[in-house]
PDB file of C-alpha atoms in Angstrom:
ATOM      1  CA  UNK A   1      -0.197 -12.489  27.713  1.00  0.00           C
ATOM      2  CA  UNK A   2      -3.157 -11.666  29.940  1.00  0.00           C
ATOM      3  CA  UNK A   3      -2.304 -11.228  33.635  1.00  0.00           C
ATOM      4  CA  UNK A   4      -4.229 -12.789  36.493  1.00  0.00           C
ATOM      5  CA  UNK A   5      -5.749 -10.621  39.202  1.00  0.00           C
ATOM      6  CA  UNK A   6      -6.810 -10.730  42.824  1.00  0.00           C
ATOM      7  CA  UNK A   7      -9.563  -8.188  43.472  1.00  0.00           C
ATOM      8  CA  UNK A   8     -11.190  -7.385  46.803  1.00  0.00           C
ATOM      9  CA  UNK A   9     -14.957  -7.170  46.370  1.00  0.00           C
ATOM     10  CA  UNK A  10     -15.553  -5.407  49.693  1.00  0.00           C
ATOM     11  CA  UNK A  11     -19.121  -4.907  50.858  1.00  0.00           C
ATOM     12  CA  UNK A  12     -22.072  -5.218  48.425  1.00  0.00           C
ATOM     13  CA  UNK A  13     -22.627  -1.449  48.654  1.00  0.00           C
ATOM     14  CA  UNK A  14     -19.627  -0.999  46.351  1.00  0.00           C
ATOM     15  CA  UNK A  15     -21.977  -1.846  43.485  1.00  0.00           C
ATOM     16  CA  UNK A  16     -23.814   1.467  43.908  1.00  0.00           C
ATOM     17  CA  UNK A  17     -21.060   3.660  45.353  1.00  0.00           C
ATOM     18  CA  UNK A  18     -18.774   6.171  43.671  1.00  0.00           C
ATOM     19  CA  UNK A  19     -15.491   6.389  45.553  1.00  0.00           C
ATOM     20  CA  UNK A  20     -11.748   5.995  45.173  1.00  0.00           C
ATOM     21  CA  UNK A  21     -11.946   2.228  44.865  1.00  0.00           C
ATOM     22  CA  UNK A  22     -14.876   1.976  42.462  1.00  0.00           C
ATOM     23  CA  UNK A  23     -13.255   4.596  40.253  1.00  0.00           C
ATOM     24  CA  UNK A  24     -10.044   2.567  40.236  1.00  0.00           C
ATOM     25  CA  UNK A  25     -11.856  -0.601  39.187  1.00  0.00           C
ATOM     26  CA  UNK A  26     -13.791   1.221  36.479  1.00  0.00           C
ATOM     27  CA  UNK A  27     -10.506   2.508  35.069  1.00  0.00           C
ATOM     28  CA  UNK A  28      -8.789  -0.871  35.418  1.00  0.00           C
ATOM     29  CA  UNK A  29     -11.323  -2.461  33.106  1.00  0.00           C
ATOM     30  CA  UNK A  30     -10.533   0.184  30.489  1.00  0.00           C
ATOM     31  CA  UNK A  31      -6.753  -0.213  30.721  1.00  0.00           C
ATOM     32  CA  UNK A  32      -6.588  -4.008  30.564  1.00  0.00           C
ATOM     33  CA  UNK A  33      -6.650  -5.689  27.154  1.00  0.00           C
ATOM     34  CA  UNK A  34     -10.177  -6.888  26.401  1.00  0.00           C
ATOM     35  CA  UNK A  35     -10.289 -10.553  27.436  1.00  0.00           C
ATOM     36  CA  UNK A  36     -11.753 -13.387  25.419  1.00  0.00           C
ATOM     37  CA  UNK A  37     -13.329 -14.625  28.649  1.00  0.00           C
ATOM     38  CA  UNK A  38     -13.025 -14.276  32.429  1.00  0.00           C
ATOM     39  CA  UNK A  39     -12.457 -17.193  34.785  1.00  0.00           C
ATOM     40  CA  UNK A  40     -13.476 -16.027  38.249  1.00  0.00           C
ATOM     41  CA  UNK A  41     -12.983 -17.713  41.636  1.00  0.00           C
ATOM     42  CA  UNK A  42     -15.418 -16.158  44.116  1.00  0.00           C
ATOM     43  CA  UNK A  43     -15.161 -16.304  47.901  1.00  0.00           C
ATOM     44  CA  UNK A  44     -18.947 -16.673  47.990  1.00  0.00           C
ATOM     45  CA  UNK A  45     -18.980 -19.886  45.968  1.00  0.00           C
ATOM     46  CA  UNK A  46     -17.721 -22.758  48.106  1.00  0.00           C
ATOM     47  CA  UNK A  47     -17.587 -26.431  47.196  1.00  0.00           C
ATOM     48  CA  UNK A  48     -15.549 -29.422  48.442  1.00  0.00           C
ATOM     49  CA  UNK A  49     -14.842 -30.408  44.828  1.00  0.00           C
ATOM     50  CA  UNK A  50     -13.711 -27.822  42.294  1.00  0.00           C
ATOM     51  CA  UNK A  51     -16.699 -26.674  40.252  1.00  0.00           C
ATOM     52  CA  UNK A  52     -16.683 -24.992  36.870  1.00  0.00           C
ATOM     53  CA  UNK A  53     -19.717 -23.408  35.264  1.00  0.00           C
ATOM     54  CA  UNK A  54     -21.255 -24.267  31.921  1.00  0.00           C
ATOM     55  CA  UNK A  55     -24.052 -21.709  31.745  1.00  0.00           C
ATOM     56  CA  UNK A  56     -25.498 -20.096  28.620  1.00  0.00           C
ATOM     57  CA  UNK A  57     -26.438 -16.882  30.455  1.00  0.00           C
ATOM     58  CA  UNK A  58     -26.013 -16.196  34.177  1.00  0.00           C
ATOM     59  CA  UNK A  59     -28.732 -15.182  36.581  1.00  0.00           C
ATOM     60  CA  UNK A  60     -27.808 -12.627  39.260  1.00  0.00           C
ATOM     61  CA  UNK A  61     -27.659 -13.897  42.848  1.00  0.00           C
ATOM     62  CA  UNK A  62     -28.404 -11.467  45.701  1.00  0.00           C
ATOM     63  CA  UNK A  63     -26.587 -13.356  48.452  1.00  0.00           C
ATOM     64  CA  UNK A  64     -26.960 -10.636  51.096  1.00  0.00           C
ATOM     65  CA  UNK A  65     -29.704  -8.991  53.100  1.00  0.00           C
ATOM     66  CA  UNK A  66     -30.654  -5.660  54.621  1.00  0.00           C
ATOM     67  CA  UNK A  67     -29.120  -3.459  51.939  1.00  0.00           C
ATOM     68  CA  UNK A  68     -30.740  -0.630  49.932  1.00  0.00           C
ATOM     69  CA  UNK A  69     -33.351  -1.722  47.401  1.00  0.00           C
ATOM     70  CA  UNK A  70     -31.391  -0.499  44.319  1.00  0.00           C
ATOM     71  CA  UNK A  71     -28.862  -3.291  44.900  1.00  0.00           C
ATOM     72  CA  UNK A  72     -31.571  -5.866  44.281  1.00  0.00           C
ATOM     73  CA  UNK A  73     -32.459  -4.338  40.930  1.00  0.00           C
ATOM     74  CA  UNK A  74     -28.978  -4.844  39.482  1.00  0.00           C
ATOM     75  CA  UNK A  75     -28.684  -7.490  36.782  1.00  0.00           C
ATOM     76  CA  UNK A  76     -25.490  -8.881  35.306  1.00  0.00           C
ATOM     77  CA  UNK A  77     -26.552 -11.348  32.571  1.00  0.00           C
ATOM     78  CA  UNK A  78     -23.082 -12.335  31.406  1.00  0.00           C
ATOM     79  CA  UNK A  79     -22.825 -15.202  28.913  1.00  0.00           C
ATOM     80  CA  UNK A  80     -20.829 -18.354  29.511  1.00  0.00           C
ATOM     81  CA  UNK A  81     -18.447 -20.088  27.113  1.00  0.00           C
ATOM     82  CA  UNK A  82     -18.713 -23.882  26.810  1.00  0.00           C
ATOM     83  CA  UNK A  83     -15.477 -24.143  24.853  1.00  0.00           C
ATOM     84  CA  UNK A  84     -13.483 -22.530  27.666  1.00  0.00           C
ATOM     85  CA  UNK A  85     -15.251 -24.765  30.169  1.00  0.00           C
ATOM     86  CA  UNK A  86     -14.115 -27.814  28.192  1.00  0.00           C
ATOM     87  CA  UNK A  87     -10.539 -26.510  28.143  1.00  0.00           C
ATOM     88  CA  UNK A  88     -10.646 -26.021  31.910  1.00  0.00           C
ATOM     89  CA  UNK A  89     -11.944 -29.564  32.411  1.00  0.00           C
ATOM     90  CA  UNK A  90      -9.141 -30.918  30.209  1.00  0.00           C
ATOM     91  CA  UNK A  91      -6.501 -28.901  32.081  1.00  0.00           C
ATOM     92  CA  UNK A  92      -7.761 -30.215  35.415  1.00  0.00           C
ATOM     93  CA  UNK A  93      -7.896 -33.782  34.113  1.00  0.00           C
ATOM     94  CA  UNK A  94      -4.300 -33.518  32.906  1.00  0.00           C
ATOM     95  CA  UNK A  95      -3.252 -32.375  36.381  1.00  0.00           C
ATOM     96  CA  UNK A  96      -5.266 -34.882  38.383  1.00  0.00           C
ATOM     97  CA  UNK A  97      -7.690 -32.289  39.758  1.00  0.00           C
ATOM     98  CA  UNK A  98     -11.268 -33.564  40.302  1.00  0.00           C
ATOM     99  CA  UNK A  99     -13.904 -31.286  38.798  1.00  0.00           C
ATOM    100  CA  UNK A 100     -17.683 -31.022  38.630  1.00  0.00           C
ATOM    101  CA  UNK A 101     -19.676 -29.010  36.088  1.00  0.00           C
ATOM    102  CA  UNK A 102     -22.357 -26.611  37.352  1.00  0.00           C
ATOM    103  CA  UNK A 103     -25.065 -25.750  34.805  1.00  0.00           C
ATOM    104  CA  UNK A 104     -27.555 -23.679  36.821  1.00  0.00           C
ATOM    105  CA  UNK A 105     -25.901 -21.478  39.435  1.00  0.00           C
ATOM    106  CA  UNK A 106     -25.861 -17.729  38.776  1.00  0.00           C
ATOM    107  CA  UNK A 107     -23.205 -15.173  39.695  1.00  0.00           C
ATOM    108  CA  UNK A 108     -22.962 -14.253  43.379  1.00  0.00           C
ATOM    109  CA  UNK A 109     -22.046 -10.736  44.491  1.00  0.00           C
ATOM    110  CA  UNK A 110     -18.386 -11.691  44.858  1.00  0.00           C
ATOM    111  CA  UNK A 111     -18.442 -12.133  41.096  1.00  0.00           C
ATOM    112  CA  UNK A 112     -20.898  -9.594  39.698  1.00  0.00           C
ATOM    113  CA  UNK A 113     -19.907  -6.626  41.864  1.00  0.00           C
ATOM    114  CA  UNK A 114     -16.354  -6.892  40.515  1.00  0.00           C
ATOM    115  CA  UNK A 115     -17.261  -7.826  36.947  1.00  0.00           C
ATOM    116  CA  UNK A 116     -19.819  -5.041  36.627  1.00  0.00           C
ATOM    117  CA  UNK A 117     -17.207  -2.422  37.477  1.00  0.00           C
ATOM    118  CA  UNK A 118     -14.645  -3.892  35.092  1.00  0.00           C
ATOM    119  CA  UNK A 119     -17.014  -4.721  32.243  1.00  0.00           C
ATOM    120  CA  UNK A 120     -20.349  -2.926  32.777  1.00  0.00           C
ATOM    121  CA  UNK A 121     -21.906  -4.177  29.539  1.00  0.00           C
ATOM    122  CA  UNK A 122     -21.853  -7.834  30.675  1.00  0.00           C
ATOM    123  CA  UNK A 123     -20.559  -8.763  27.229  1.00  0.00           C
ATOM    124  CA  UNK A 124     -17.486 -10.768  28.279  1.00  0.00           C
ATOM    125  CA  UNK A 125     -18.071 -14.522  28.710  1.00  0.00           C
ATOM    126  CA  UNK A 126     -17.620 -15.685  32.298  1.00  0.00           C
ATOM    127  CA  UNK A 127     -16.708 -19.051  33.778  1.00  0.00           C
ATOM    128  CA  UNK A 128     -17.607 -19.189  37.462  1.00  0.00           C
ATOM    129  CA  UNK A 129     -15.296 -21.200  39.733  1.00  0.00           C
ATOM    130  CA  UNK A 130     -15.761 -22.389  43.309  1.00  0.00           C
ATOM    131  CA  UNK A 131     -13.241 -22.221  46.156  1.00  0.00           C
ATOM    132  CA  UNK A 132     -12.528 -24.603  49.018  1.00  0.00           C
ATOM    133  CA  UNK A 133     -11.253 -23.163  52.306  1.00  0.00           C
ATOM    134  CA  UNK A 134     -10.752 -26.635  53.784  1.00  0.00           C
ATOM    135  CA  UNK A 135      -7.674 -27.570  51.746  1.00  0.00           C
ATOM    136  CA  UNK A 136      -4.148 -26.188  51.914  1.00  0.00           C
ATOM    137  CA  UNK A 137      -3.046 -23.028  50.068  1.00  0.00           C
ATOM    138  CA  UNK A 138      -0.727 -25.189  47.959  1.00  0.00           C
ATOM    139  CA  UNK A 139      -3.789 -26.886  46.464  1.00  0.00           C
ATOM    140  CA  UNK A 140      -5.421 -23.568  45.573  1.00  0.00           C
ATOM    141  CA  UNK A 141      -2.155 -22.518  43.937  1.00  0.00           C
ATOM    142  CA  UNK A 142      -1.951 -25.744  41.921  1.00  0.00           C
ATOM    143  CA  UNK A 143      -5.503 -25.303  40.649  1.00  0.00           C
ATOM    144  CA  UNK A 144      -4.602 -21.828  39.421  1.00  0.00           C
ATOM    145  CA  UNK A 145      -1.368 -23.118  37.928  1.00  0.00           C
ATOM    146  CA  UNK A 146      -3.283 -25.708  35.911  1.00  0.00           C
ATOM    147  CA  UNK A 147      -5.101 -22.828  34.187  1.00  0.00           C
ATOM    148  CA  UNK A 148      -2.044 -20.690  33.429  1.00  0.00           C
ATOM    149  CA  UNK A 149      -1.894 -21.624  29.737  1.00  0.00           C
ATOM    150  CA  UNK A 150      -5.333 -20.093  29.195  1.00  0.00           C
ATOM    151  CA  UNK A 151      -3.799 -16.682  29.781  1.00  0.00           C
ATOM    152  CA  UNK A 152      -2.041 -17.131  26.429  1.00  0.00           C
ATOM    153  CA  UNK A 153      -5.517 -17.240  24.848  1.00  0.00           C
ATOM    154  CA  UNK A 154      -6.425 -13.828  26.305  1.00  0.00           C
ATOM    155  CA  UNK A 155      -8.418 -15.347  29.155  1.00  0.00           C
ATOM    156  CA  UNK A 156      -8.383 -13.234  32.323  1.00  0.00           C
ATOM    157  CA  UNK A 157      -8.237 -15.176  35.601  1.00  0.00           C
ATOM    158  CA  UNK A 158      -9.572 -13.394  38.699  1.00  0.00           C
ATOM    159  CA  UNK A 159      -9.678 -14.350  42.355  1.00  0.00           C
ATOM    160  CA  UNK A 160     -12.330 -12.290  44.158  1.00  0.00           C
ATOM    161  CA  UNK A 161     -12.197 -11.964  47.936  1.00  0.00           C
ATOM    162  CA  UNK A 162     -10.262  -9.785  50.383  1.00  0.00           C
ATOM    163  CA  UNK A 163      -6.923  -9.927  52.189  1.00  0.00           C
ATOM    164  CA  UNK A 164      -8.355  -8.412  55.395  1.00  0.00           C
ATOM    165  CA  UNK A 165     -12.046  -9.307  55.494  1.00  0.00           C
ATOM    166  CA  UNK A 166     -13.349  -9.930  59.001  1.00  0.00           C
ATOM    167  CA  UNK A 167     -16.898  -8.647  59.351  1.00  0.00           C
ATOM    168  CA  UNK A 168     -16.792  -9.237  63.114  1.00  0.00           C
ATOM    169  CA  UNK A 169     -13.851  -6.848  63.395  1.00  0.00           C
ATOM    170  CA  UNK A 170     -14.957  -4.007  61.094  1.00  0.00           C
ATOM    171  CA  UNK A 171     -15.627  -0.633  62.696  1.00  0.00           C
ATOM    172  CA  UNK A 172     -18.492   0.863  60.712  1.00  0.00           C
ATOM    173  CA  UNK A 173     -18.122   4.139  62.605  1.00  0.00           C
ATOM    174  CA  UNK A 174     -14.488   4.461  61.437  1.00  0.00           C
ATOM    175  CA  UNK A 175     -15.315   4.677  57.728  1.00  0.00           C
ATOM    176  CA  UNK A 176     -13.050   7.421  56.394  1.00  0.00           C
ATOM    177  CA  UNK A 177     -11.643   8.061  59.875  1.00  0.00           C
ATOM    178  CA  UNK A 178      -8.429   6.091  59.982  1.00  0.00           C
ATOM    179  CA  UNK A 179      -7.094   2.569  59.591  1.00  0.00           C
ATOM    180  CA  UNK A 180      -6.323   0.099  62.347  1.00  0.00           C
ATOM    181  CA  UNK A 181      -2.622  -0.736  62.408  1.00  0.00           C
ATOM    182  CA  UNK A 182      -3.089  -4.483  62.744  1.00  0.00           C
ATOM    183  CA  UNK A 183      -4.733  -4.610  59.314  1.00  0.00           C
ATOM    184  CA  UNK A 184      -1.948  -2.544  57.746  1.00  0.00           C
ATOM    185  CA  UNK A 185       0.706  -4.770  59.313  1.00  0.00           C
ATOM    186  CA  UNK A 186      -0.909  -7.911  57.893  1.00  0.00           C
ATOM    187  CA  UNK A 187      -1.257  -6.420  54.412  1.00  0.00           C
ATOM    188  CA  UNK A 188       2.332  -5.186  54.450  1.00  0.00           C
ATOM    189  CA  UNK A 189       3.558  -8.676  55.380  1.00  0.00           C
ATOM    190  CA  UNK A 190       1.578 -10.099  52.460  1.00  0.00           C
ATOM    191  CA  UNK A 191       3.031  -7.445  50.158  1.00  0.00           C
ATOM    192  CA  UNK A 192       6.598  -8.230  51.211  1.00  0.00           C
ATOM    193  CA  UNK A 193       6.241 -11.932  50.482  1.00  0.00           C
ATOM    194  CA  UNK A 194       4.176 -11.460  47.326  1.00  0.00           C
ATOM    195  CA  UNK A 195       6.850  -9.195  45.868  1.00  0.00           C
ATOM    196  CA  UNK A 196       9.513 -11.880  46.430  1.00  0.00           C
ATOM    197  CA  UNK A 197       7.127 -14.687  45.373  1.00  0.00           C
ATOM    198  CA  UNK A 198       7.845 -16.389  48.686  1.00  0.00           C
ATOM    199  CA  UNK A 199       5.252 -19.134  48.441  1.00  0.00           C
ATOM    200  CA  UNK A 200       6.730 -21.021  51.383  1.00  0.00           C
ATOM    201  CA  UNK A 201       5.972 -18.121  53.710  1.00  0.00           C
ATOM    202  CA  UNK A 202       2.639 -17.271  52.086  1.00  0.00           C
ATOM    203  CA  UNK A 203       1.381 -20.845  52.297  1.00  0.00           C
ATOM    204  CA  UNK A 204       2.133 -20.666  56.039  1.00  0.00           C
ATOM    205  CA  UNK A 205       0.611 -17.223  56.586  1.00  0.00           C
ATOM    206  CA  UNK A 206      -1.538 -18.497  59.477  1.00  0.00           C
ATOM    207  CA  UNK A 207       1.519 -18.992  61.688  1.00  0.00           C
ATOM    208  CA  UNK A 208       3.926 -16.446  60.164  1.00  0.00           C
ATOM    209  CA  UNK A 209       1.930 -13.340  59.292  1.00  0.00           C
ATOM    210  CA  UNK A 210       1.234 -10.756  62.004  1.00  0.00           C
ATOM    211  CA  UNK A 211      -2.399 -10.616  63.115  1.00  0.00           C
ATOM    212  CA  UNK A 212      -3.362 -13.457  60.757  1.00  0.00           C
ATOM    213  CA  UNK A 213      -5.994 -14.830  63.129  1.00  0.00           C
ATOM    214  CA  UNK A 214      -8.003 -11.597  63.043  1.00  0.00           C
ATOM    215  CA  UNK A 215      -7.229 -10.617  59.419  1.00  0.00           C
ATOM    216  CA  UNK A 216      -8.161 -14.090  58.143  1.00  0.00           C
ATOM    217  CA  UNK A 217     -10.333 -15.624  60.863  1.00  0.00           C
ATOM    218  CA  UNK A 218     -10.939 -19.380  60.880  1.00  0.00           C
ATOM    219  CA  UNK A 219     -14.550 -18.803  59.798  1.00  0.00           C
ATOM    220  CA  UNK A 220     -13.501 -16.475  56.958  1.00  0.00           C
ATOM    221  CA  UNK A 221     -10.652 -18.072  55.054  1.00  0.00           C
ATOM    222  CA  UNK A 222     -12.777 -18.217  51.911  1.00  0.00           C
ATOM    223  CA  UNK A 223     -12.139 -14.513  51.316  1.00  0.00           C
ATOM    224  CA  UNK A 224      -8.361 -14.779  51.519  1.00  0.00           C
ATOM    225  CA  UNK A 225      -7.736 -17.967  49.543  1.00  0.00           C
ATOM    226  CA  UNK A 226      -8.770 -16.643  46.097  1.00  0.00           C
ATOM    227  CA  UNK A 227      -5.412 -14.860  46.068  1.00  0.00           C
ATOM    228  CA  UNK A 228      -3.677 -18.241  45.769  1.00  0.00           C
ATOM    229  CA  UNK A 229      -5.730 -19.296  42.745  1.00  0.00           C
ATOM    230  CA  UNK A 230      -4.828 -16.052  40.993  1.00  0.00           C
ATOM    231  CA  UNK A 231      -1.193 -16.290  42.035  1.00  0.00           C
ATOM    232  CA  UNK A 232      -0.877 -19.873  40.818  1.00  0.00           C
ATOM    233  CA  UNK A 233      -2.225 -18.867  37.418  1.00  0.00           C
ATOM    234  CA  UNK A 234       0.963 -16.784  36.948  1.00  0.00           C
ATOM    235  CA  UNK A 235       3.403 -19.430  38.200  1.00  0.00           C
ATOM    236  CA  UNK A 236       5.128 -19.337  34.797  1.00  0.00           C
ATOM    237  CA  UNK A 237       6.164 -15.697  35.356  1.00  0.00           C
ATOM    238  CA  UNK A 238       6.229 -15.319  39.155  1.00  0.00           C
ATOM    239  CA  UNK A 239       5.769 -11.566  39.190  1.00  0.00           C
ATOM    240  CA  UNK A 240       3.439  -9.726  41.559  1.00  0.00           C
ATOM    241  CA  UNK A 241       2.420  -6.073  41.571  1.00  0.00           C
ATOM    242  CA  UNK A 242       0.152  -4.280  44.027  1.00  0.00           C
ATOM    243  CA  UNK A 243      -2.117  -2.076  41.912  1.00  0.00           C
ATOM    244  CA  UNK A 244      -4.300  -0.598  44.651  1.00  0.00           C
ATOM    245  CA  UNK A 245      -4.851  -0.660  48.387  1.00  0.00           C
ATOM    246  CA  UNK A 246      -7.339   1.291  50.436  1.00  0.00           C
ATOM    247  CA  UNK A 247      -9.504   0.559  53.474  1.00  0.00           C
ATOM    248  CA  UNK A 248     -13.093   0.979  54.629  1.00  0.00           C
ATOM    249  CA  UNK A 249     -14.623   0.692  58.088  1.00  0.00           C
ATOM    250  CA  UNK A 250     -11.291   0.804  59.894  1.00  0.00           C
ATOM    251  CA  UNK A 251      -9.810  -2.413  58.535  1.00  0.00           C
ATOM    252  CA  UNK A 252     -11.702  -3.857  55.540  1.00  0.00           C
ATOM    253  CA  UNK A 253      -8.997  -4.063  52.893  1.00  0.00           C
ATOM    254  CA  UNK A 254      -9.523  -3.178  49.233  1.00  0.00           C
ATOM    255  CA  UNK A 255      -6.434  -4.700  47.657  1.00  0.00           C
ATOM    256  CA  UNK A 256      -5.896  -5.394  43.968  1.00  0.00           C
ATOM    257  CA  UNK A 257      -2.951  -7.541  42.929  1.00  0.00           C
ATOM    258  CA  UNK A 258      -1.738  -8.250  39.410  1.00  0.00           C
ATOM    259  CA  UNK A 259       0.230 -11.420  38.721  1.00  0.00           C
ATOM    260  CA  UNK A 260       2.235 -12.114  35.583  1.00  0.00           C
TER     261      UNK A 260
END
């Protein structure tokens, strides 16, 4: 059965960098079984109602500014898969989850930066999914859980975001020069409760986890919550494994979790 994954997409520059993390993601795509399709929840795609794509071929969205020109030349024209979209709609309907179909939106950098490193040929069908930071973690988890059966069909489910992703707290001058302890402490708390599948604690991370307010600021929950969609998709197995963790800019976390 295909696992589900949470993958930190970091800063857009990852798309043109060669470092420890990009090398890990390139290798991860080679070691995973080739999926029939990828369902991806991106932190940069927010909607109050769960949206699912039905796109023949995706455009590439450059939802950032002020970066080197080569970033804006990257294309990731992944195909969609209408049959998988219909299965997702049916799964949501069976679980009482409202859903809207999106037929035009392309892939934002939270999606294509990750997908391009895993599958550089853009030949794996993609279904793009929105996130909603204004509902409880339990609801994100239940949405992922509703999709768990698709893993039996070799569909890979990915949540793309970041466990510590606070752009107001990053220290650009610290890149490669150490890691702030508060970020490590938060990530280690997450690791402890992920390993024991302690959803009660994880769903209440805002009050229980050390340094939660700075690691996951109120204006930036959209980057943390994709982990719950990915986790819920493996509710049938309830196994978590940290595959990679590194940091940039003092505290920006590059964590990759495998579930199932």
